[in-house]
PDB file of C-alpha atoms in Angstrom:
ATOM      1  CA  LEU K 157     -49.936 164.358-197.772  1.00 49.00           C
ATOM      2  CA  ASN K 158     -52.224 161.603-196.791  1.00 58.00           C
ATOM      3  CA  VAL K 159     -49.531 158.898-196.591  1.00 60.00           C
ATOM      4  CA  SER K 160     -49.215 157.205-193.570  1.00 65.00           C
ATOM      5  CA  ARG K 161     -46.093 155.670-191.882  1.00 66.00           C
ATOM      6  CA  GLU K 162     -46.953 152.448-192.319  1.00 64.00           C
ATOM      7  CA  ILE K 163     -47.242 152.764-196.307  1.00 63.00           C
ATOM      8  CA  LEU K 164     -43.777 154.200-196.197  1.00 61.00           C
ATOM      9  CA  GLN K 165     -42.302 151.044-194.569  1.00 62.00           C
ATOM     10  CA  GLN K 166     -44.198 149.085-196.768  1.00 67.00           C
ATOM     11  CA  ASP K 167     -42.885 150.516-199.751  1.00 66.00           C
ATOM     12  CA  ARG K 168     -40.222 148.728-201.796  1.00 72.00           C
ATOM     13  CA  GLN K 169     -37.676 150.903-201.896  1.00 74.00           C
ATOM     14  CA  ILE K 170     -37.780 151.783-198.438  1.00 72.00           C
ATOM     15  CA  LYS K 171     -37.364 148.734-197.669  1.00 73.00           C
ATOM     16  CA  ALA K 172     -34.412 147.977-199.866  1.00 76.00           C
ATOM     17  CA  ILE K 173     -32.848 151.330-198.479  1.00 77.00           C
ATOM     18  CA  ARG K 174     -33.333 149.878-195.025  1.00 72.00           C
ATOM     19  CA  ASN K 175     -31.692 146.218-195.721  1.00 74.00           C
ATOM     20  CA  PHE K 176     -28.719 148.326-197.653  1.00 75.00           C
ATOM     21  CA  LEU K 177     -28.002 150.337-194.604  1.00 78.00           C
ATOM     22  CA  VAL K 178     -28.264 147.515-192.238  1.00 77.00           C
ATOM     23  CA  LYS K 179     -26.054 145.459-194.254  1.00 81.00           C
ATOM     24  CA  LYS K 180     -23.383 148.672-194.450  1.00 85.00           C
ATOM     25  CA  ILE K 181     -23.489 149.216-190.811  1.00 82.00           C
ATOM     26  CA  GLN K 182     -22.719 145.646-190.216  1.00 81.00           C
ATOM     27  CA  GLU K 183     -20.017 145.241-192.514  1.00 83.00           C
ATOM     28  CA  THR K 184     -18.680 148.328-191.015  1.00 85.00           C
ATOM     29  CA  LEU K 185     -18.883 147.186-187.193  1.00 86.00           C
ATOM     30  CA  LYS K 186     -17.286 143.408-188.650  1.00 87.00           C
ATOM     31  CA  GLU K 187     -14.358 145.706-189.866  1.00 87.00           C
ATOM     32  CA  MET K 188     -13.673 147.835-186.911  1.00 87.00           C
ATOM     33  CA  LEU K 189     -13.760 144.798-184.885  1.00 89.00           C
ATOM     34  CA  GLU K 190     -11.042 142.987-186.840  1.00 85.00           C
ATOM     35  CA  LYS K 191      -8.896 146.295-187.648  1.00 85.00           C
ATOM     36  CA  GLY K 192      -9.137 147.871-184.338  1.00 77.00           C
ATOM     37  CA  LYS K 193     -10.766 145.909-181.346  1.00 83.00           C
ATOM     38  CA  GLU K 194     -10.092 149.197-178.696  1.00 86.00           C
ATOM     39  CA  LYS K 195     -11.839 151.080-181.264  1.00 88.00           C
ATOM     40  CA  TYR K 196     -15.009 148.524-181.461  1.00 90.00           C
ATOM     41  CA  LEU K 197     -14.375 148.019-177.152  1.00 92.00           C
ATOM     42  CA  SER K 198     -15.689 152.058-177.044  1.00 90.00           C
ATOM     43  CA  PHE K 199     -18.396 150.925-179.556  1.00 90.00           C
ATOM     44  CA  TRP K 200     -19.507 147.901-177.735  1.00 91.00           C
ATOM     45  CA  ALA K 201     -19.199 150.116-174.204  1.00 91.00           C
ATOM     46  CA  GLU K 202     -22.072 152.421-175.528  1.00 90.00           C
ATOM     47  CA  PHE K 203     -24.196 150.223-177.976  1.00 89.00           C
ATOM     48  CA  GLY K 204     -23.459 146.647-177.097  1.00 89.00           C
ATOM     49  CA  PRO K 205     -26.936 145.964-175.211  1.00 86.00           C
ATOM     50  CA  VAL K 206     -28.875 147.232-178.447  1.00 85.00           C
ATOM     51  CA  LEU K 207     -26.884 144.615-180.428  1.00 85.00           C
ATOM     52  CA  LYS K 208     -27.761 141.875-177.810  1.00 85.00           C
ATOM     53  CA  GLN K 209     -31.098 143.237-178.085  1.00 81.00           C
ATOM     54  CA  GLY K 210     -30.742 142.765-181.595  1.00 81.00           C
ATOM     55  CA  LEU K 211     -30.901 138.890-181.300  1.00 80.00           C
ATOM     56  CA  LEU K 212     -34.256 138.775-180.349  1.00 76.00           C
ATOM     57  CA  ASP K 213     -35.774 141.282-182.439  1.00 68.00           C
ATOM     58  CA  TRP K 214     -34.075 140.001-185.520  1.00 65.00           C
ATOM     59  CA  GLU K 215     -33.959 136.298-185.246  1.00 62.00           C
ATOM     60  CA  GLU K 216     -33.734 135.537-189.142  1.00 63.00           C
ATOM     61  CA  LYS K 217     -30.215 137.649-189.183  1.00 71.00           C
ATOM     62  CA  GLN K 218     -29.083 135.895-185.744  1.00 78.00           C
ATOM     63  CA  GLU K 219     -25.864 135.236-188.390  1.00 80.00           C
ATOM     64  CA  ARG K 220     -24.700 138.509-188.980  1.00 83.00           C
ATOM     65  CA  LEU K 221     -25.016 139.595-185.022  1.00 86.00           C
ATOM     66  CA  LEU K 222     -23.565 136.875-183.159  1.00 89.00           C
ATOM     67  CA  PRO K 223     -19.945 137.659-185.095  1.00 90.00           C
ATOM     68  CA  LEU K 224     -20.695 141.385-183.391  1.00 90.00           C
ATOM     69  CA  LEU K 225     -21.091 139.558-179.820  1.00 91.00           C
ATOM     70  CA  LEU K 226     -18.501 140.419-176.823  1.00 93.00           C
ATOM     71  CA  CYS K 227     -18.845 138.161-173.945  1.00 92.00           C
ATOM     72  CA  GLN K 228     -16.845 138.006-170.506  1.00 94.00           C
ATOM     73  CA  SER K 229     -14.964 134.352-170.336  1.00 95.00           C
ATOM     74  CA  SER K 230     -13.233 132.021-167.644  1.00 95.00           C
ATOM     75  CA  HIS K 231     -10.258 132.677-170.598  1.00 93.00           C
ATOM     76  CA  HIS K 232      -9.220 135.907-169.100  1.00 92.00           C
ATOM     77  CA  GLU K 233     -10.203 137.815-166.021  1.00 88.00           C
ATOM     78  CA  LYS K 234     -11.123 141.509-167.581  1.00 88.00           C
ATOM     79  CA  ASP K 235     -10.758 141.122-171.416  1.00 90.00           C
ATOM     80  CA  LEU K 236     -14.061 140.298-173.664  1.00 93.00           C
ATOM     81  CA  THR K 237     -14.182 137.513-176.138  1.00 93.00           C
ATOM     82  CA  THR K 238     -15.753 137.301-179.676  1.00 93.00           C
ATOM     83  CA  LEU K 239     -17.586 134.037-180.417  1.00 94.00           C
ATOM     84  CA  GLN K 240     -14.349 133.457-183.261  1.00 93.00           C
ATOM     85  CA  GLU K 241     -12.096 133.610-180.848  1.00 94.00           C
ATOM     86  CA  TYR K 242     -14.006 131.188-178.221  1.00 96.00           C
ATOM     87  CA  VAL K 243     -14.372 128.905-181.243  1.00 95.00           C
ATOM     88  CA  SER K 244     -10.233 128.989-181.784  1.00 94.00           C
ATOM     89  CA  ARG K 245      -9.628 127.994-178.296  1.00 95.00           C
ATOM     90  CA  MET K 246     -11.737 125.031-178.042  1.00 94.00           C
ATOM     91  CA  LYS K 247     -10.204 121.802-177.429  1.00 91.00           C
ATOM     92  CA  GLU K 248     -10.266 118.950-179.801  1.00 87.00           C
ATOM     93  CA  GLY K 249     -13.741 116.947-180.353  1.00 85.00           C
ATOM     94  CA  GLN K 250     -15.863 119.774-178.406  1.00 90.00           C
ATOM     95  CA  ASP K 251     -18.998 119.836-180.183  1.00 89.00           C
ATOM     96  CA  ALA K 252     -20.363 122.810-177.981  1.00 92.00           C
ATOM     97  CA  ILE K 253     -20.138 126.287-177.118  1.00 94.00           C
ATOM     98  CA  TYR K 254     -20.451 126.200-173.052  1.00 95.00           C
ATOM     99  CA  PHE K 255     -21.942 129.473-171.104  1.00 94.00           C
ATOM    100  CA  LEU K 256     -23.467 129.997-167.725  1.00 93.00           C
ATOM    101  CA  THR K 257     -25.676 132.668-166.898  1.00 89.00           C
ATOM    102  CA  GLY K 258     -26.131 134.488-163.760  1.00 85.00           C
ATOM    103  CA  SER K 259     -26.205 138.218-162.336  1.00 83.00           C
ATOM    104  CA  SER K 260     -23.117 139.059-162.186  1.00 88.00           C
ATOM    105  CA  ARG K 261     -19.325 137.675-162.979  1.00 91.00           C
ATOM    106  CA  GLU K 262     -18.471 137.232-159.299  1.00 90.00           C
ATOM    107  CA  MET K 263     -21.532 135.009-158.419  1.00 88.00           C
ATOM    108  CA  VAL K 264     -21.177 132.879-161.969  1.00 90.00           C
ATOM    109  CA  GLU K 265     -17.305 132.294-161.109  1.00 91.00           C
ATOM    110  CA  ARG K 266     -18.229 131.253-157.927  1.00 91.00           C
ATOM    111  CA  SER K 267     -21.119 128.319-158.988  1.00 92.00           C
ATOM    112  CA  PRO K 268     -20.186 124.790-158.538  1.00 93.00           C
ATOM    113  CA  HIS K 269     -21.246 124.295-162.419  1.00 94.00           C
ATOM    114  CA  LEU K 270     -17.775 125.142-163.467  1.00 94.00           C
ATOM    115  CA  GLU K 271     -15.853 122.826-161.499  1.00 94.00           C
ATOM    116  CA  ALA K 272     -14.966 119.867-163.928  1.00 93.00           C
ATOM    117  CA  PHE K 273     -15.030 122.510-166.931  1.00 94.00           C
ATOM    118  CA  ARG K 274     -12.261 124.657-164.850  1.00 93.00           C
ATOM    119  CA  ASP K 275     -10.568 121.339-163.350  1.00 91.00           C
ATOM    120  CA  LYS K 276     -10.385 120.028-167.559  1.00 91.00           C
ATOM    121  CA  GLY K 277      -9.572 123.456-168.884  1.00 92.00           C
ATOM    122  CA  TYR K 278     -12.790 123.766-170.707  1.00 94.00           C
ATOM    123  CA  GLU K 279     -13.885 127.938-171.574  1.00 96.00           C
ATOM    124  CA  VAL K 280     -17.250 128.833-170.377  1.00 96.00           C
ATOM    125  CA  LEU K 281     -18.680 132.394-171.267  1.00 96.00           C
ATOM    126  CA  TYR K 282     -20.273 134.349-168.833  1.00 95.00           C
ATOM    127  CA  LEU K 283     -23.508 136.156-169.791  1.00 91.00           C
ATOM    128  CA  VAL K 284     -24.336 138.207-166.522  1.00 88.00           C
ATOM    129  CA  ASP K 285     -26.422 141.212-168.398  1.00 86.00           C
ATOM    130  CA  PRO K 286     -30.612 140.281-168.370  1.00 81.00           C
ATOM    131  CA  VAL K 287     -31.160 139.935-171.994  1.00 81.00           C
ATOM    132  CA  HIS K 288     -28.863 137.103-172.395  1.00 82.00           C
ATOM    133  CA  GLU K 289     -30.959 135.120-170.288  1.00 77.00           C
ATOM    134  CA  VAL K 290     -34.070 135.279-173.221  1.00 78.00           C
ATOM    135  CA  TRP K 291     -31.836 135.492-176.570  1.00 82.00           C
ATOM    136  CA  VAL K 292     -29.424 132.280-175.755  1.00 83.00           C
ATOM    137  CA  GLU K 293     -32.567 129.947-175.231  1.00 78.00           C
ATOM    138  CA  ARG K 294     -33.811 130.681-178.806  1.00 78.00           C
ATOM    139  CA  VAL K 295     -30.234 131.605-180.964  1.00 83.00           C
ATOM    140  CA  ALA K 296     -28.658 129.408-183.883  1.00 83.00           C
ATOM    141  CA  PRO K 297     -25.499 127.435-183.607  1.00 87.00           C
ATOM    142  CA  PHE K 298     -22.370 129.903-184.637  1.00 90.00           C
ATOM    143  CA  GLU K 299     -20.468 127.886-186.477  1.00 90.00           C
ATOM    144  CA  GLU K 300     -22.240 124.706-186.343  1.00 90.00           C
ATOM    145  CA  LYS K 301     -21.211 124.718-182.469  1.00 92.00           C
ATOM    146  CA  LYS K 302     -24.825 124.807-180.255  1.00 91.00           C
ATOM    147  CA  PHE K 303     -24.949 127.077-176.967  1.00 92.00           C
ATOM    148  CA  GLN K 304     -25.142 124.622-174.112  1.00 92.00           C
ATOM    149  CA  SER K 305     -25.208 125.782-170.696  1.00 91.00           C
ATOM    150  CA  VAL K 306     -23.045 124.202-167.908  1.00 92.00           C
ATOM    151  CA  GLY K 307     -26.164 124.253-165.247  1.00 90.00           C
ATOM    152  CA  LYS K 308     -28.516 122.321-167.603  1.00 89.00           C
ATOM    153  CA  GLY K 309     -28.500 118.558-168.905  1.00 86.00           C
ATOM    154  CA  GLU K 310     -25.775 115.795-168.359  1.00 85.00           C
ATOM    155  CA  VAL K 311     -22.281 116.723-168.988  1.00 82.00           C
ATOM    156  CA  GLU K 312     -19.613 114.597-170.992  1.00 82.00           C
ATOM    157  CA  LEU K 313     -16.103 116.099-170.728  1.00 85.00           C
ATOM    158  CA  GLY K 314     -13.148 114.780-172.337  1.00 78.00           C
ATOM    159  CA  SER K 315     -11.846 111.909-174.606  1.00 77.00           C
ATOM    160  CA  GLU K 316     -13.495 109.301-175.848  1.00 81.00           C
ATOM    161  CA  GLU K 317     -12.071 106.756-173.486  1.00 83.00           C
ATOM    162  CA  GLU K 318     -12.050 109.524-170.479  1.00 81.00           C
ATOM    163  CA  LYS K 319     -15.830 109.862-171.011  1.00 80.00           C
ATOM    164  CA  LYS K 320     -16.443 106.105-170.971  1.00 85.00           C
ATOM    165  CA  LYS K 321     -14.239 105.465-168.002  1.00 85.00           C
ATOM    166  CA  ALA K 322     -15.943 108.146-166.171  1.00 81.00           C
ATOM    167  CA  GLU K 323     -19.655 106.800-166.813  1.00 83.00           C
ATOM    168  CA  GLU K 324     -18.467 103.499-165.778  1.00 84.00           C
ATOM    169  CA  GLU K 325     -17.374 104.736-162.078  1.00 84.00           C
ATOM    170  CA  ARG K 326     -20.388 106.230-162.339  1.00 83.00           C
ATOM    171  CA  ARG K 327     -22.615 103.475-162.828  1.00 85.00           C
ATOM    172  CA  GLU K 328     -20.790 101.327-160.195  1.00 86.00           C
ATOM    173  CA  LYS K 329     -21.470 104.099-157.572  1.00 87.00           C
ATOM    174  CA  GLU K 330     -24.781 104.255-158.649  1.00 87.00           C
ATOM    175  CA  LYS K 331     -25.537 101.063-157.427  1.00 87.00           C
ATOM    176  CA  SER K 332     -23.870 101.854-153.945  1.00 88.00           C
ATOM    177  CA  PHE K 333     -25.967 104.969-153.538  1.00 92.00           C
ATOM    178  CA  LYS K 334     -29.199 104.033-155.006  1.00 92.00           C
ATOM    179  CA  ASP K 335     -31.290 103.633-152.089  1.00 93.00           C
ATOM    180  CA  LEU K 336     -29.742 106.481-150.112  1.00 94.00           C
ATOM    181  CA  MET K 337     -30.882 108.904-153.254  1.00 94.00           C
ATOM    182  CA  GLY K 338     -34.338 107.303-153.495  1.00 94.00           C
ATOM    183  CA  CYS K 339     -34.741 108.100-149.657  1.00 95.00           C
ATOM    184  CA  LEU K 340     -33.227 111.963-149.943  1.00 95.00           C
ATOM    185  CA  LYS K 341     -35.907 112.139-152.870  1.00 95.00           C
ATOM    186  CA  SER K 342     -38.753 110.933-151.018  1.00 94.00           C
ATOM    187  CA  HIS K 343     -37.669 113.737-148.286  1.00 94.00           C
ATOM    188  CA  LEU K 344     -37.623 116.591-151.512  1.00 94.00           C
ATOM    189  CA  GLU K 345     -40.293 115.558-153.618  1.00 92.00           C
ATOM    190  CA  GLU K 346     -42.262 118.733-153.569  1.00 91.00           C
ATOM    191  CA  ASP K 347     -38.858 120.449-154.840  1.00 92.00           C
ATOM    192  CA  ILE K 348     -36.702 118.033-157.370  1.00 93.00           C
ATOM    193  CA  LYS K 349     -37.928 115.686-159.428  1.00 92.00           C
ATOM    194  CA  GLU K 350     -34.902 113.571-159.510  1.00 93.00           C
ATOM    195  CA  VAL K 351     -31.491 112.833-157.305  1.00 94.00           C
ATOM    196  CA  ARG K 352     -28.895 111.568-159.394  1.00 93.00           C
ATOM    197  CA  LEU K 353     -24.870 111.319-159.016  1.00 93.00           C
ATOM    198  CA  SER K 354     -22.805 114.545-160.469  1.00 92.00           C
ATOM    199  CA  SER K 355     -20.177 114.584-163.696  1.00 89.00           C
ATOM    200  CA  ARG K 356     -19.797 118.051-163.073  1.00 90.00           C
ATOM    201  CA  LEU K 357     -18.954 118.245-159.049  1.00 93.00           C
ATOM    202  CA  THR K 358     -15.391 117.912-158.125  1.00 91.00           C
ATOM    203  CA  SER K 359     -15.097 120.067-154.621  1.00 92.00           C
ATOM    204  CA  SER K 360     -18.740 120.851-153.527  1.00 94.00           C
ATOM    205  CA  ALA K 361     -21.236 118.500-152.084  1.00 94.00           C
ATOM    206  CA  VAL K 362     -24.279 119.329-154.126  1.00 95.00           C
ATOM    207  CA  CYS K 363     -25.908 121.230-156.868  1.00 94.00           C
ATOM    208  CA  LEU K 364     -29.248 121.935-158.595  1.00 93.00           C
ATOM    209  CA  VAL K 365     -29.451 121.525-162.511  1.00 93.00           C
ATOM    210  CA  GLY K 366     -32.374 121.654-165.072  1.00 89.00           C
ATOM    211  CA  GLU K 367     -33.345 119.772-168.196  1.00 87.00           C
ATOM    212  CA  ALA K 368     -31.805 120.881-171.474  1.00 76.00           C
ATOM    213  CA  HIS K 369     -34.787 122.933-172.463  1.00 78.00           C
ATOM    214  CA  ASP K 370     -36.096 123.907-168.756  1.00 78.00           C
ATOM    215  CA  MET K 371     -36.028 127.952-168.205  1.00 75.00           C
ATOM    216  CA  SER K 372     -32.914 128.939-165.923  1.00 76.00           C
ATOM    217  CA  PRO K 373     -33.584 130.224-162.290  1.00 76.00           C
ATOM    218  CA  GLN K 374     -32.508 133.486-163.150  1.00 75.00           C
ATOM    219  CA  LEU K 375     -34.860 133.680-165.968  1.00 74.00           C
ATOM    220  CA  GLU K 376     -38.149 132.629-163.665  1.00 74.00           C
ATOM    221  CA  GLN K 377     -36.960 135.070-161.210  1.00 73.00           C
ATOM    222  CA  MET K 378     -36.715 137.834-163.758  1.00 72.00           C
ATOM    223  CA  MET K 379     -40.300 137.088-165.227  1.00 71.00           C
ATOM    224  CA  ARG K 380     -42.016 137.047-161.884  1.00 74.00           C
ATOM    225  CA  ARG K 381     -40.379 140.024-161.085  1.00 74.00           C
ATOM    226  CA  MET K 382     -41.760 141.533-164.188  1.00 72.00           C
ATOM    227  CA  GLY K 383     -45.524 140.328-163.277  1.00 74.00           C
ATOM    228  CA  GLN K 384     -45.457 136.847-165.334  1.00 72.00           C
ATOM    229  CA  ALA K 385     -47.157 133.799-163.639  1.00 73.00           C
ATOM    230  CA  VAL K 386     -44.523 131.401-164.073  1.00 73.00           C
ATOM    231  CA  PRO K 387     -45.255 127.915-162.079  1.00 75.00           C
ATOM    232  CA  LYS K 388     -42.894 126.400-160.064  1.00 77.00           C
ATOM    233  CA  SER K 389     -40.278 123.897-161.907  1.00 81.00           C
ATOM    234  CA  LYS K 390     -38.804 121.216-160.051  1.00 88.00           C
ATOM    235  CA  ARG K 391     -34.997 120.429-160.801  1.00 91.00           C
ATOM    236  CA  ILE K 392     -32.649 118.018-160.764  1.00 94.00           C
ATOM    237  CA  LEU K 393     -30.434 117.855-157.345  1.00 95.00           C
ATOM    238  CA  GLU K 394     -26.576 116.386-158.459  1.00 94.00           C
ATOM    239  CA  LEU K 395     -25.048 114.570-155.415  1.00 95.00           C
ATOM    240  CA  ASN K 396     -20.840 114.761-155.933  1.00 94.00           C
ATOM    241  CA  PRO K 397     -20.093 111.128-155.420  1.00 90.00           C
ATOM    242  CA  SER K 398     -16.163 111.695-154.499  1.00 90.00           C
ATOM    243  CA  HIS K 399     -17.402 114.053-151.645  1.00 94.00           C
ATOM    244  CA  PRO K 400     -17.260 112.594-147.971  1.00 93.00           C
ATOM    245  CA  LEU K 401     -19.999 113.581-147.297  1.00 93.00           C
ATOM    246  CA  LEU K 402     -21.853 111.100-149.378  1.00 93.00           C
ATOM    247  CA  PRO K 403     -20.403 108.073-147.396  1.00 92.00           C
ATOM    248  CA  LYS K 404     -21.241 109.527-144.158  1.00 93.00           C
ATOM    249  CA  LEU K 405     -25.072 109.587-145.358  1.00 94.00           C
ATOM    250  CA  GLN K 406     -24.964 106.473-146.591  1.00 94.00           C
ATOM    251  CA  SER K 407     -23.532 105.113-143.331  1.00 93.00           C
ATOM    252  CA  ILE K 408     -26.589 106.581-141.468  1.00 93.00           C
ATOM    253  CA  PHE K 409     -28.890 104.802-143.842  1.00 94.00           C
ATOM    254  CA  GLU K 410     -27.783 101.567-143.356  1.00 93.00           C
ATOM    255  CA  LYS K 411     -28.030 101.816-139.725  1.00 93.00           C
ATOM    256  CA  ASP K 412     -31.649 103.440-139.954  1.00 92.00           C
ATOM    257  CA  ALA K 413     -33.363 104.115-143.418  1.00 90.00           C
ATOM    258  CA  ALA K 414     -35.906 105.975-141.148  1.00 90.00           C
ATOM    259  CA  ALA K 415     -34.390 108.528-139.385  1.00 90.00           C
ATOM    260  CA  PRO K 416     -35.260 111.951-138.706  1.00 88.00           C
ATOM    261  CA  ASP K 417     -31.802 113.337-139.238  1.00 88.00           C
ATOM    262  CA  LEU K 418     -32.010 112.475-143.270  1.00 92.00           C
ATOM    263  CA  LYS K 419     -34.660 114.543-143.521  1.00 92.00           C
ATOM    264  CA  ASP K 420     -32.882 117.445-142.076  1.00 91.00           C
ATOM    265  CA  TYR K 421     -30.017 116.730-143.997  1.00 93.00           C
ATOM    266  CA  ALA K 422     -31.780 116.334-147.418  1.00 94.00           C
ATOM    267  CA  ARG K 423     -33.345 119.812-146.475  1.00 94.00           C
ATOM    268  CA  LEU K 424     -30.019 121.072-145.959  1.00 94.00           C
ATOM    269  CA  LEU K 425     -28.389 120.019-149.416  1.00 95.00           C
ATOM    270  CA  HIS K 426     -31.290 121.312-151.065  1.00 95.00           C
ATOM    271  CA  GLY K 427     -30.685 124.685-149.570  1.00 94.00           C
ATOM    272  CA  GLN K 428     -27.046 124.401-150.110  1.00 93.00           C
ATOM    273  CA  ALA K 429     -27.305 124.006-153.909  1.00 93.00           C
ATOM    274  CA  LEU K 430     -29.899 126.997-153.843  1.00 92.00           C
ATOM    275  CA  LEU K 431     -27.637 129.342-152.327  1.00 91.00           C
ATOM    276  CA  ALA K 432     -24.950 128.303-154.358  1.00 88.00           C
ATOM    277  CA  GLU K 433     -26.609 129.250-157.724  1.00 85.00           C
ATOM    278  CA  GLY K 434     -27.796 132.304-156.107  1.00 82.00           C
ATOM    279  CA  SER K 435     -31.653 131.358-155.581  1.00 85.00           C
ATOM    280  CA  PRO K 436     -34.046 132.594-152.552  1.00 85.00           C
ATOM    281  CA  LEU K 437     -34.577 129.638-150.142  1.00 89.00           C
ATOM    282  CA  ALA K 438     -38.390 129.439-149.658  1.00 86.00           C
ATOM    283  CA  ASP K 439     -38.073 129.146-145.726  1.00 89.00           C
ATOM    284  CA  PRO K 440     -34.549 131.268-144.753  1.00 91.00           C
ATOM    285  CA  ALA K 441     -35.369 131.095-140.777  1.00 92.00           C
ATOM    286  CA  GLY K 442     -36.230 127.397-141.136  1.00 89.00           C
ATOM    287  CA  PHE K 443     -32.777 126.693-142.781  1.00 90.00           C
ATOM    288  CA  SER K 444     -30.843 128.968-140.642  1.00 92.00           C
ATOM    289  CA  LYS K 445     -32.680 126.976-136.819  1.00 91.00           C
ATOM    290  CA  MET K 446     -32.037 123.689-138.736  1.00 89.00           C
ATOM    291  CA  VAL K 447     -28.270 124.423-139.222  1.00 90.00           C
ATOM    292  CA  ALA K 448     -28.034 125.927-135.713  1.00 91.00           C
ATOM    293  CA  ASP K 449     -29.662 122.662-134.324  1.00 87.00           C
ATOM    294  CA  LEU K 450     -27.714 120.372-136.241  1.00 84.00           C
ATOM    295  CA  MET K 451     -24.426 122.459-135.525  1.00 85.00           C
ATOM    296  CA  ALA K 452     -25.496 122.509-131.462  1.00 88.00           C
ATOM    297  CA  LYS K 453     -26.081 118.175-131.706  1.00 84.00           C
ATOM    298  CA  ALA K 454     -22.790 117.603-133.725  1.00 80.00           C
ATOM    299  CA  ILE K 455     -20.564 119.765-130.911  1.00 82.00           C
ATOM    300  CA  GLY K 456     -22.539 118.252-128.453  1.00 65.00           C
ATOM    301  CA  SER K 457     -21.513 114.365-129.638  1.00 59.00           C
TER     302      SER K 457
END
């Protein structure tokens, strides 16, 4: 009668029963997914968050849970996809499972980070549940395919020949815009660590990206809301080398490298990148005034 719960939990027979039950449930769910996805979708609607939470609490057995995961994807507007289905659709030579986190599908779909992936036909998982922000940073590869955020690090898409050609073109443009990028960085030193030309942008002028192991801005915001002390992180400002805005900024810089407008344009580009990813502006009123002032100046000219 004086047996504690802790003693029972450490009992060898109890552990064996628990392991058997867990394995049996996992096998049953896997069979349900393979033989009747509609039935599994009903289960996922009720208990999906529990399985995703398990990726955090059961790290040593992640390989059992990952095949049961369902995600939104750029492949289909409504249907959910498994990781196995994603891998089966991967392009030849693709070595990563691409994903982007965010607060909603609508916000993620509009992200400038997706432009090159969309243009080249690469599927991207949309991870819009807050728990995704945590497990995706520590999950093991699935079928030897690592998880890679499209909002972090460098982007290299296409065949080896296409990658080589794109890299050569970017280096040539970097020579042309090197001094301008240094000028923009000097005006944003408190907020960014680097300015570079982008290989992920095709239509937008600018975006913010992190290093491969940086926290996403959504995770930073979530931790701050939970009362965690998160230091301000500096990210990388990427400029679209094909956007018509860049040569116009270059023209202003060549005429007068100390032109006051360049500081305003740098702040506008940074603010635009923050808004595009759903991050808050440090000074919304100041940003709004700056936009109005530049509009008035442009209309007046």
